[in-house]
Amino acid sequence: MQQKDLLNKPLSEAEQELLETYEALKKLAARSDLPPCATCNVRKALASMWQVTNDLHLQFEQLYDYGV
Amino acid sequence: MAYPEYWNPKTETLPREELQALQLHKLRRMCEWAYAKSPFHKRRFEAAGFHPDQLQRLDDIRRIPLMTREEWMEAQIDNPLFGDLLATDQTNAIRYHLTSGTSGRTPIRVLDSMKDWDWISEMWAYGFWAFGVRPTDTVYFAFGYGSFIGFWGAHYCCEKLGALVIPGGAQTTEARIKQIIEMGATTVCSTPTYALHMWQKAQELGIDIVKEGRVNKLILSGEPAGSIPAVKRQLEEAWGARVGDTAGMTEVGTIMIFECSHQPGGTHIIEDHFLEEVLHPQTGEPVGYGELGERVVTSFGRGFIPAIRYRSKDMVVRVPASTCTCGRTWDIYEGGIRGRWDDMKLIRGTNVYPRAVEAIIREYASIDEFQIYLWRKDNLQDEITIRLELKPGHEGEWEQLRQQLGKDLANAHEGLRFNLELMEYGTLPHFELKARRLIDARPVAQY
């Protein structure tokens, strides 16, 4: 698991948790066995978590492959 | 409840050398993305001999070719509807918006994915939070909610931060004022012109907005007037509220700059999400702090249609962040957006290019000459009047022409109302060489 932010600074405990949540949502968004109610809301949650992790410069990537 | 001062303290107070390191990282990644995924950018990068690997220092940004609105429009015309700009499949979009184009009827068209659209509201959140909007606020949007992007992102920003949102869509000004009073709105969002118009209308209705209402913040966008001291003073006095300026553009989808609650006489640049350069409009050379130049924007947000070194044609004066006492490390545009260096005019928040107006007028064979006359009604509201002369013998067509041309102009300008005035033949100046068909009779802003 990533330990540093984009400026190479160690992550705080909260940042670590936020990043883990973001990665977990990416995994869920990649699944094809979820019903629409799960898929669509996971995507929405992932879009929100992208903002958090991007604002805190924990990641900077695109999510179009997840339909987000 | 006491709320923190910053929406994102980690980057809003980041030392500038670290901020620049972050910008370099994002710039490289965004260029790699655009090069790999957007044929438009790949073509332009290759033509300029640029490759994203060349970005080793922030100064290397100057190796990237400047992007213009004209190129964007040409790409759309060559390959409708979106040109070859898209960096991902159109099916990933959840949102479509447009802004009026520089010529004829072709607008600039944009698409956003779920992540992009949420980012758009995130940028507004930086600005709204900085100006003091909190979950306890009731925010009124005096906005038409159409294809024009306007305050859409601000609406979602307020939902995100937990404020009560009142979408004042298709209503009369009177109904809007009554709703603002009835619902106890604490924040009102509109263009500066419309904020003045609402106040004037309230007076006509015998409503004292200051005594009967609870508005303590006016957040403005769409016109430069929000940072013009005289307009700001007038609005603050009229509404009994603080006035905060913001500015954005459809091409990046959101605001790039906002005024914080310390009201430093300018607008902070959201520098962790945008890389803004100020260049001499003719030489393209960077200008220093305190000098007037054109802002060129690179967005790190919308990946669907990357905007990299996009020439805004907005004139600005950049000053250091330390000019403001708020503690943010983000530089400021003193006086907000100062104006334009091209011929674009802003009328009630809508972009109007005289050459686009002319292209539509010229479709009517019975029109002989015309003049675009910009004026300010009752010293409050910007108006655009097209004065027209018909060819002799075609006077009988006026009524039908007036209706159809009015529709065509409005459709090409997000519904903007154009006044059309028939002039007696020979009244307007006729040109043989360089025509000057635009008269801007509005008062000049004093900074």
XYZ file of C-alpha atoms in Angstrom:
515
model
C 0.000 0.000 0.000
C 1.177 3.499 -0.857
C 2.856 5.211 2.125
C 3.582 8.671 0.748
C 1.700 11.475 -0.952
C 2.562 12.999 -4.324
C 5.111 15.271 -2.650
C 6.779 12.257 -1.118
C 5.583 13.040 2.398
C 4.380 10.277 4.736
C 0.641 9.795 4.927
C -1.205 10.522 8.144
C -3.381 7.769 9.601
C -6.520 9.491 8.299
C -5.000 9.908 4.826
C -4.044 6.240 4.789
C -7.628 5.321 5.608
C -9.035 7.650 2.955
C -6.735 6.184 0.336
C -7.678 2.637 1.306
C -11.358 3.525 0.976
C -10.689 5.008 -2.467
C -8.827 1.867 -3.587
C -11.603 -0.339 -2.195
C -14.168 1.626 -4.216
C -12.067 1.208 -7.349
C -12.108 -2.541 -6.812
C -15.860 -2.529 -6.370
C -16.360 -0.314 -9.430
C -14.378 -2.820 -11.520
C -16.705 -5.699 -10.617
C -19.287 -6.848 -13.126
C -21.445 -8.925 -10.792
C -23.113 -6.097 -8.892
C -26.712 -5.000 -9.430
C -27.299 -1.525 -10.918
C -28.174 -0.096 -7.503
C -24.690 -1.066 -6.291
C -22.733 -0.261 -9.458
C -24.191 3.226 -9.878
C -23.862 4.238 -6.248
C -20.338 2.845 -5.997
C -19.377 4.946 -9.017
C -20.836 8.021 -7.394
C -18.974 7.285 -4.168
C -15.769 6.723 -6.135
C -16.189 10.108 -7.871
C -16.475 11.711 -4.425
C -13.485 9.870 -2.992
C -11.431 10.900 -6.038
C -12.004 14.522 -4.986
C -10.812 13.875 -1.435
C -7.720 11.938 -2.396
C -6.896 14.344 -5.209
C -7.408 17.443 -3.028
C -5.040 15.927 -0.447
C -2.667 15.027 -3.290
C -2.667 11.333 -2.479
C -3.289 10.397 -6.129
C -3.751 12.059 -9.501
C -5.231 9.693 -12.065
C -8.211 9.344 -14.401
C -11.177 7.045 -13.754
C -12.892 6.788 -17.130
C -12.115 3.053 -17.353
C -14.451 2.660 -14.385
C -17.149 4.730 -16.082
C -16.508 7.517 -13.560
C -20.442 25.573 15.689
C -17.009 26.803 14.713
C -15.917 25.708 11.267
C -12.346 25.594 9.972
C -11.334 28.550 7.796
C -10.061 26.541 4.833
C -11.832 23.985 2.676
C -8.519 22.164 2.179
C -5.847 23.461 4.549
C -3.272 21.007 3.192
C -2.980 22.705 -0.178
C -4.383 26.164 0.527
C -1.446 26.850 2.840
C 1.173 24.760 1.038
C 4.561 26.546 0.765
C 4.986 27.806 -2.788
C 7.947 25.606 -3.689
C 5.900 22.532 -2.733
C 2.887 23.905 -4.577
C 5.035 24.233 -7.687
C 6.333 20.690 -7.281
C 2.742 19.480 -7.110
C 1.845 21.503 -10.212
C 4.770 20.006 -12.124
C 3.672 16.491 -11.174
C 0.098 17.150 -12.289
C 1.169 18.969 -15.448
C 3.297 16.020 -16.532
C 0.518 13.524 -15.820
C -2.112 15.622 -17.597
C 0.114 16.039 -20.668
C 0.856 12.305 -20.744
C -2.878 11.657 -20.574
C -3.703 14.149 -23.319
C -0.876 12.894 -25.557
C -1.986 9.294 -25.177
C -5.732 9.786 -25.419
C -6.686 12.984 -27.259
C -5.830 13.025 -30.994
C -6.214 16.822 -30.948
C -3.495 17.248 -28.346
C -1.230 14.553 -29.789
C -1.355 16.259 -33.186
C -0.614 19.669 -31.734
C 2.152 18.435 -29.416
C 3.877 16.633 -32.294
C 3.574 19.621 -34.606
C 5.305 21.735 -31.961
C 8.012 19.113 -31.315
C 6.809 18.679 -27.756
C 6.666 15.455 -25.762
C 5.521 15.200 -22.119
C 8.920 13.688 -21.190
C 10.407 17.147 -21.758
C 8.661 18.474 -18.665
C 11.487 18.409 -16.132
C 10.944 21.819 -14.537
C 7.889 24.043 -14.319
C 9.454 26.484 -16.792
C 9.341 23.708 -19.400
C 5.633 24.456 -19.716
C 6.686 26.968 -22.359
C 7.577 24.061 -24.641
C 3.866 23.183 -24.829
C 2.003 24.918 -27.672
C -0.647 27.412 -26.661
C -4.218 26.258 -27.285
C -6.804 28.641 -28.715
C -10.558 28.788 -28.885
C -10.277 29.073 -32.658
C -8.420 25.732 -32.888
C -11.035 24.148 -30.672
C -13.833 25.422 -32.881
C -12.082 24.386 -36.084
C -11.669 20.864 -34.709
C -15.386 20.747 -33.925
C -16.329 21.988 -37.383
C -14.002 19.469 -39.072
C -15.303 16.614 -36.947
C -18.714 17.339 -35.378
C -19.844 17.442 -32.614
C -16.802 17.459 -30.366
C -13.868 17.444 -32.758
C -10.998 15.107 -31.945
C -10.520 16.616 -28.497
C -12.189 13.892 -26.441
C -9.771 11.810 -24.383
C -12.279 9.110 -23.565
C -15.380 7.543 -25.008
C -18.439 9.777 -25.195
C -20.445 7.138 -23.316
C -18.529 8.052 -20.140
C -20.181 11.478 -20.108
C -22.995 12.378 -17.768
C -23.193 16.064 -18.601
C -23.255 18.302 -21.679
C -22.856 22.088 -21.687
C -21.965 24.726 -24.228
C -20.900 28.309 -24.627
C -21.319 30.639 -27.571
C -18.677 30.437 -30.250
C -16.428 32.996 -31.849
C -18.072 32.766 -35.248
C -21.485 31.878 -36.624
C -23.678 29.368 -34.865
C -21.116 26.766 -33.760
C -20.814 26.730 -29.969
C -17.955 25.332 -27.893
C -19.294 22.002 -26.645
C -18.085 20.216 -23.533
C -18.690 16.853 -21.897
C -18.015 15.765 -18.334
C -17.873 12.394 -16.645
C -19.127 11.715 -13.122
C -15.704 12.449 -11.657
C -15.232 15.610 -13.747
C -18.656 16.923 -12.827
C -17.987 16.356 -9.144
C -14.620 18.111 -9.527
C -16.422 21.118 -11.008
C -18.472 21.491 -7.836
C -15.312 20.892 -5.780
C -13.691 24.017 -7.269
C -16.746 26.064 -6.366
C -16.511 24.606 -2.864
C -13.013 26.076 -2.457
C -14.443 29.479 -3.347
C -17.723 29.333 -1.442
C -16.089 28.036 1.726
C -13.401 30.718 1.503
C -16.043 33.425 1.285
C -17.809 32.049 4.358
C -20.596 29.809 3.039
C -21.298 27.115 5.633
C -23.797 24.252 6.125
C -26.020 26.644 8.094
C -26.488 28.914 5.067
C -29.503 29.087 2.782
C -28.217 29.745 -0.733
C -30.379 31.207 -3.466
C -29.414 30.818 -7.107
C -30.876 33.492 -9.380
C -29.892 31.492 -12.426
C -31.699 30.061 -15.449
C -30.475 26.420 -15.198
C -30.040 25.825 -18.925
C -27.299 24.589 -21.259
C -25.058 27.466 -20.179
C -22.854 26.113 -17.370
C -23.214 29.251 -15.195
C -23.903 28.407 -11.560
C -24.608 24.691 -12.070
C -21.373 23.690 -10.332
C -22.031 26.139 -7.505
C -25.439 24.583 -6.952
C -23.898 21.127 -6.476
C -21.109 22.606 -4.365
C -23.669 23.958 -1.903
C -25.448 20.605 -1.734
C -22.059 18.997 -1.083
C -21.170 21.304 1.755
C -24.581 20.808 3.312
C -26.209 24.204 2.810
C -29.888 24.551 1.955
C -30.080 25.218 -1.786
C -32.909 27.142 -3.430
C -32.793 26.845 -7.222
C -34.456 30.032 -8.430
C -34.858 28.806 -12.005
C -37.426 30.013 -14.492
C -39.187 32.671 -12.440
C -39.844 36.376 -12.668
C -37.553 38.728 -10.801
C -40.445 39.586 -8.511
C -41.015 35.929 -7.604
C -37.310 35.471 -6.958
C -37.145 38.442 -4.607
C -40.167 37.217 -2.681
C -38.632 33.757 -2.371
C -35.329 35.203 -1.137
C -37.241 37.057 1.605
C -39.690 34.263 2.434
C -37.006 31.574 2.727
C -34.587 33.793 4.612
C -31.798 33.234 2.089
C -28.437 34.222 3.575
C -26.466 33.963 0.335
C -27.555 35.040 -3.131
C -25.696 34.039 -6.292
C -26.107 35.908 -9.583
C -24.321 38.093 -12.090
C -23.472 41.604 -10.816
C -25.907 43.110 -13.310
C -28.753 40.923 -12.154
C -27.998 41.567 -8.475
C -28.429 45.283 -9.163
C -31.578 44.597 -11.149
C -33.092 42.527 -8.307
C -32.380 45.307 -5.836
C -33.981 47.901 -8.123
C -37.028 45.688 -8.648
C -37.365 45.194 -4.892
C -37.450 48.944 -4.469
C -40.184 49.240 -7.092
C -42.172 46.616 -5.187
C -41.724 48.514 -1.936
C -39.555 45.736 -0.470
C -36.635 46.752 1.718
C -34.212 43.913 1.033
C -31.907 44.902 3.891
C -34.638 45.134 6.550
C -36.919 42.351 5.375
C -34.296 39.894 4.175
C -31.432 37.998 5.802
C -28.905 38.127 2.951
C -25.365 38.653 4.230
C -23.383 37.393 1.246
C -23.711 38.048 -2.481
C -21.557 35.771 -4.631
C -21.104 37.003 -8.157
C -19.926 35.455 -11.392
C -20.299 35.824 -15.138
C -19.111 39.440 -15.476
C -15.989 41.298 -14.341
C -18.007 43.855 -12.382
C -17.828 41.786 -9.173
C -14.310 43.099 -8.619
C -14.882 46.677 -9.765
C -14.778 48.706 -6.536
C -17.589 51.108 -7.492
C -19.992 48.297 -8.418
C -19.006 46.305 -5.357
C -19.638 49.259 -3.042
C -22.980 49.943 -4.676
C -24.079 46.320 -4.283
C -22.821 45.990 -0.717
C -24.739 49.096 0.261
C -27.889 48.100 -1.602
C -28.068 44.573 -0.225
C -26.442 45.198 3.171
C -24.242 42.212 2.406
C -20.614 41.404 1.626
C -19.921 40.903 -2.072
C -17.553 38.199 -3.272
C -16.305 37.772 -6.818
C -15.613 34.532 -8.690
C -14.746 33.814 -12.311
C -14.877 30.679 -14.393
C -15.238 29.516 -17.956
C -17.088 26.728 -19.746
C -13.823 25.603 -21.349
C -12.598 24.364 -17.953
C -16.096 23.844 -16.562
C -15.764 25.764 -13.345
C -14.213 28.671 -11.485
C -10.454 29.120 -11.390
C -10.455 32.094 -9.042
C -12.415 33.300 -6.024
C -12.450 36.100 -3.508
C -11.945 35.040 0.118
C -13.690 36.540 3.129
C -10.709 38.844 3.760
C -11.678 40.640 0.538
C -8.176 41.565 -0.614
C -9.412 43.484 -3.664
C -8.872 40.515 -5.911
C -9.347 36.814 -6.416
C -7.153 33.892 -5.321
C -6.135 31.368 -7.986
C -6.956 27.728 -7.113
C -3.365 26.754 -7.691
C -3.455 23.078 -6.765
C -5.979 22.444 -9.552
C -4.912 25.023 -12.116
C -1.636 26.294 -13.445
C -2.173 29.870 -14.492
C 0.373 31.847 -16.516
C 0.178 35.544 -17.317
C 1.657 36.341 -20.714
C 2.066 39.381 -22.890
C -0.803 38.892 -25.383
C 1.313 39.720 -28.421
C 4.797 38.391 -27.612
C 3.689 35.416 -25.513
C 6.428 36.233 -22.980
C 5.579 35.932 -19.261
C 4.921 39.215 -17.478
C 5.863 39.829 -13.864
C 3.827 40.486 -10.745
C 1.877 43.721 -11.012
C 1.875 43.821 -14.816
C -1.181 43.502 -17.021
C -1.211 40.393 -19.203
C -3.349 37.612 -20.632
C -4.160 34.651 -18.426
C -3.362 31.262 -19.899
C -4.883 28.337 -18.044
C -3.946 24.698 -17.662
C -6.573 22.675 -15.844
C -5.765 19.576 -13.791
C -9.445 18.734 -13.452
C -11.511 17.772 -16.467
C -9.729 14.918 -18.204
C -12.516 14.388 -20.767
C -11.413 17.442 -22.773
C -8.008 18.498 -21.479
C -7.408 22.263 -21.453
C -3.642 22.721 -21.580
C -2.146 26.206 -21.936
C -5.495 27.522 -23.095
C -5.475 31.195 -24.030
C -8.341 32.792 -22.149
C -7.990 36.302 -23.656
C -8.807 37.588 -20.157
C -6.583 40.428 -18.967
C -5.313 40.169 -15.389
C -2.731 41.585 -12.988
C -1.157 38.924 -10.792
C 0.140 39.782 -7.332
C 1.683 37.581 -4.617
C -0.472 35.663 -2.165
C 0.973 37.732 0.678
C -1.140 40.659 -0.562
C -4.002 38.991 1.337
C -4.096 38.405 5.096
C -6.028 35.110 4.889
C -2.945 32.873 5.035
C -3.508 31.153 1.703
C -0.369 30.719 -0.365
C -2.287 31.072 -3.611
C -1.532 34.126 -5.706
C -4.157 36.727 -6.470
C -5.507 38.479 -9.530
C -5.759 42.021 -8.274
C -9.089 43.444 -9.426
C -10.219 40.012 -10.710
C -10.614 39.776 -14.477
C -9.828 43.266 -15.827
C -11.304 42.829 -19.292
C -10.587 41.195 -22.620
C -7.944 41.749 -25.209
C -9.978 40.256 -28.029
C -13.344 41.512 -29.215
C -15.514 39.319 -26.989
C -18.170 41.171 -25.013
C -19.977 39.950 -21.936
C -23.672 40.743 -21.866
C -25.513 39.639 -18.745
C -23.051 36.766 -18.304
C -23.172 35.558 -21.918
C -20.176 35.698 -24.259
C -20.897 37.647 -27.434
C -18.435 37.787 -30.319
C -19.297 40.545 -32.821
C -18.076 38.396 -35.717
C -20.477 35.609 -34.687
C -23.341 38.111 -34.612
C -22.312 39.411 -38.012
C -22.213 35.898 -39.491
C -25.836 35.355 -38.488
C -26.988 38.778 -39.688
C -25.316 38.203 -43.058
C -27.544 35.179 -43.631
C -30.384 37.649 -44.248
C -30.100 38.973 -47.787
C -32.515 41.845 -47.150
C -30.226 43.452 -44.546
C -28.010 46.138 -45.986
C -26.107 47.494 -42.971
C -26.044 46.983 -39.244
C -24.531 48.214 -36.019
C -24.094 46.428 -32.679
C -24.871 48.880 -29.902
C -24.062 47.942 -26.274
C -25.557 50.108 -23.571
C -26.557 50.082 -19.940
C -30.220 50.421 -19.074
C -30.966 52.615 -16.043
C -27.274 52.357 -15.165
C -28.003 48.764 -14.082
C -28.525 46.273 -16.847
C -26.382 45.635 -19.904
C -28.327 45.533 -23.171
C -27.412 44.648 -26.730
C -29.268 46.324 -29.574
C -28.757 45.506 -33.229
C -29.560 48.501 -35.383
C -30.477 47.401 -38.871
C -30.989 48.989 -42.235
C -32.897 47.005 -44.863
C -32.193 47.209 -48.544
C -34.617 49.599 -50.253
C -37.833 47.833 -51.188
C -37.560 45.212 -48.407
C -39.196 47.238 -45.613
C -42.296 45.044 -45.723
C -40.230 42.070 -44.528
C -39.257 43.758 -41.265
C -41.731 42.132 -38.893
C -40.986 38.587 -40.020
C -37.257 39.274 -40.156
C -37.300 40.801 -36.669
C -38.885 37.687 -35.202
C -36.680 35.181 -37.030
C -33.395 37.054 -36.557
C -34.190 37.584 -32.877
C -34.685 33.833 -32.509
C -31.509 32.960 -34.434
C -29.371 35.326 -32.376
C -30.840 34.099 -29.091
C -30.381 30.444 -30.064
C -26.701 31.051 -30.813
C -26.214 32.856 -27.480
C -27.761 30.678 -24.777
C -31.111 32.453 -25.041
C -29.746 35.981 -24.652
C -32.342 38.594 -25.675
C -31.209 40.912 -28.476
C -33.082 44.157 -29.090
C -33.590 44.769 -32.809
C -34.157 48.273 -34.113
C -35.051 49.212 -37.688
C -33.170 52.313 -38.829
C -34.095 54.580 -41.686
C -32.008 53.787 -44.759
C -28.792 55.805 -44.835
C -28.696 56.515 -41.102
C -25.949 54.026 -40.230
C -22.377 54.544 -41.379
C -21.519 52.460 -44.428
C -17.960 51.162 -44.678
C -15.714 50.521 -47.614
C -12.552 49.499 -45.800
C -12.182 48.438 -42.182
C -15.677 48.387 -40.769
C -16.395 49.492 -37.211
C -19.834 48.200 -36.474
C -19.569 47.885 -32.716
C -20.318 50.694 -30.311
C -19.834 49.937 -26.632
C -21.531 52.827 -24.841
C -21.351 51.241 -21.378
C -19.481 53.133 -18.658
C -15.811 52.139 -18.436
C -14.842 50.319 -15.239
C -12.575 52.204 -12.834
C -10.197 50.103 -10.730
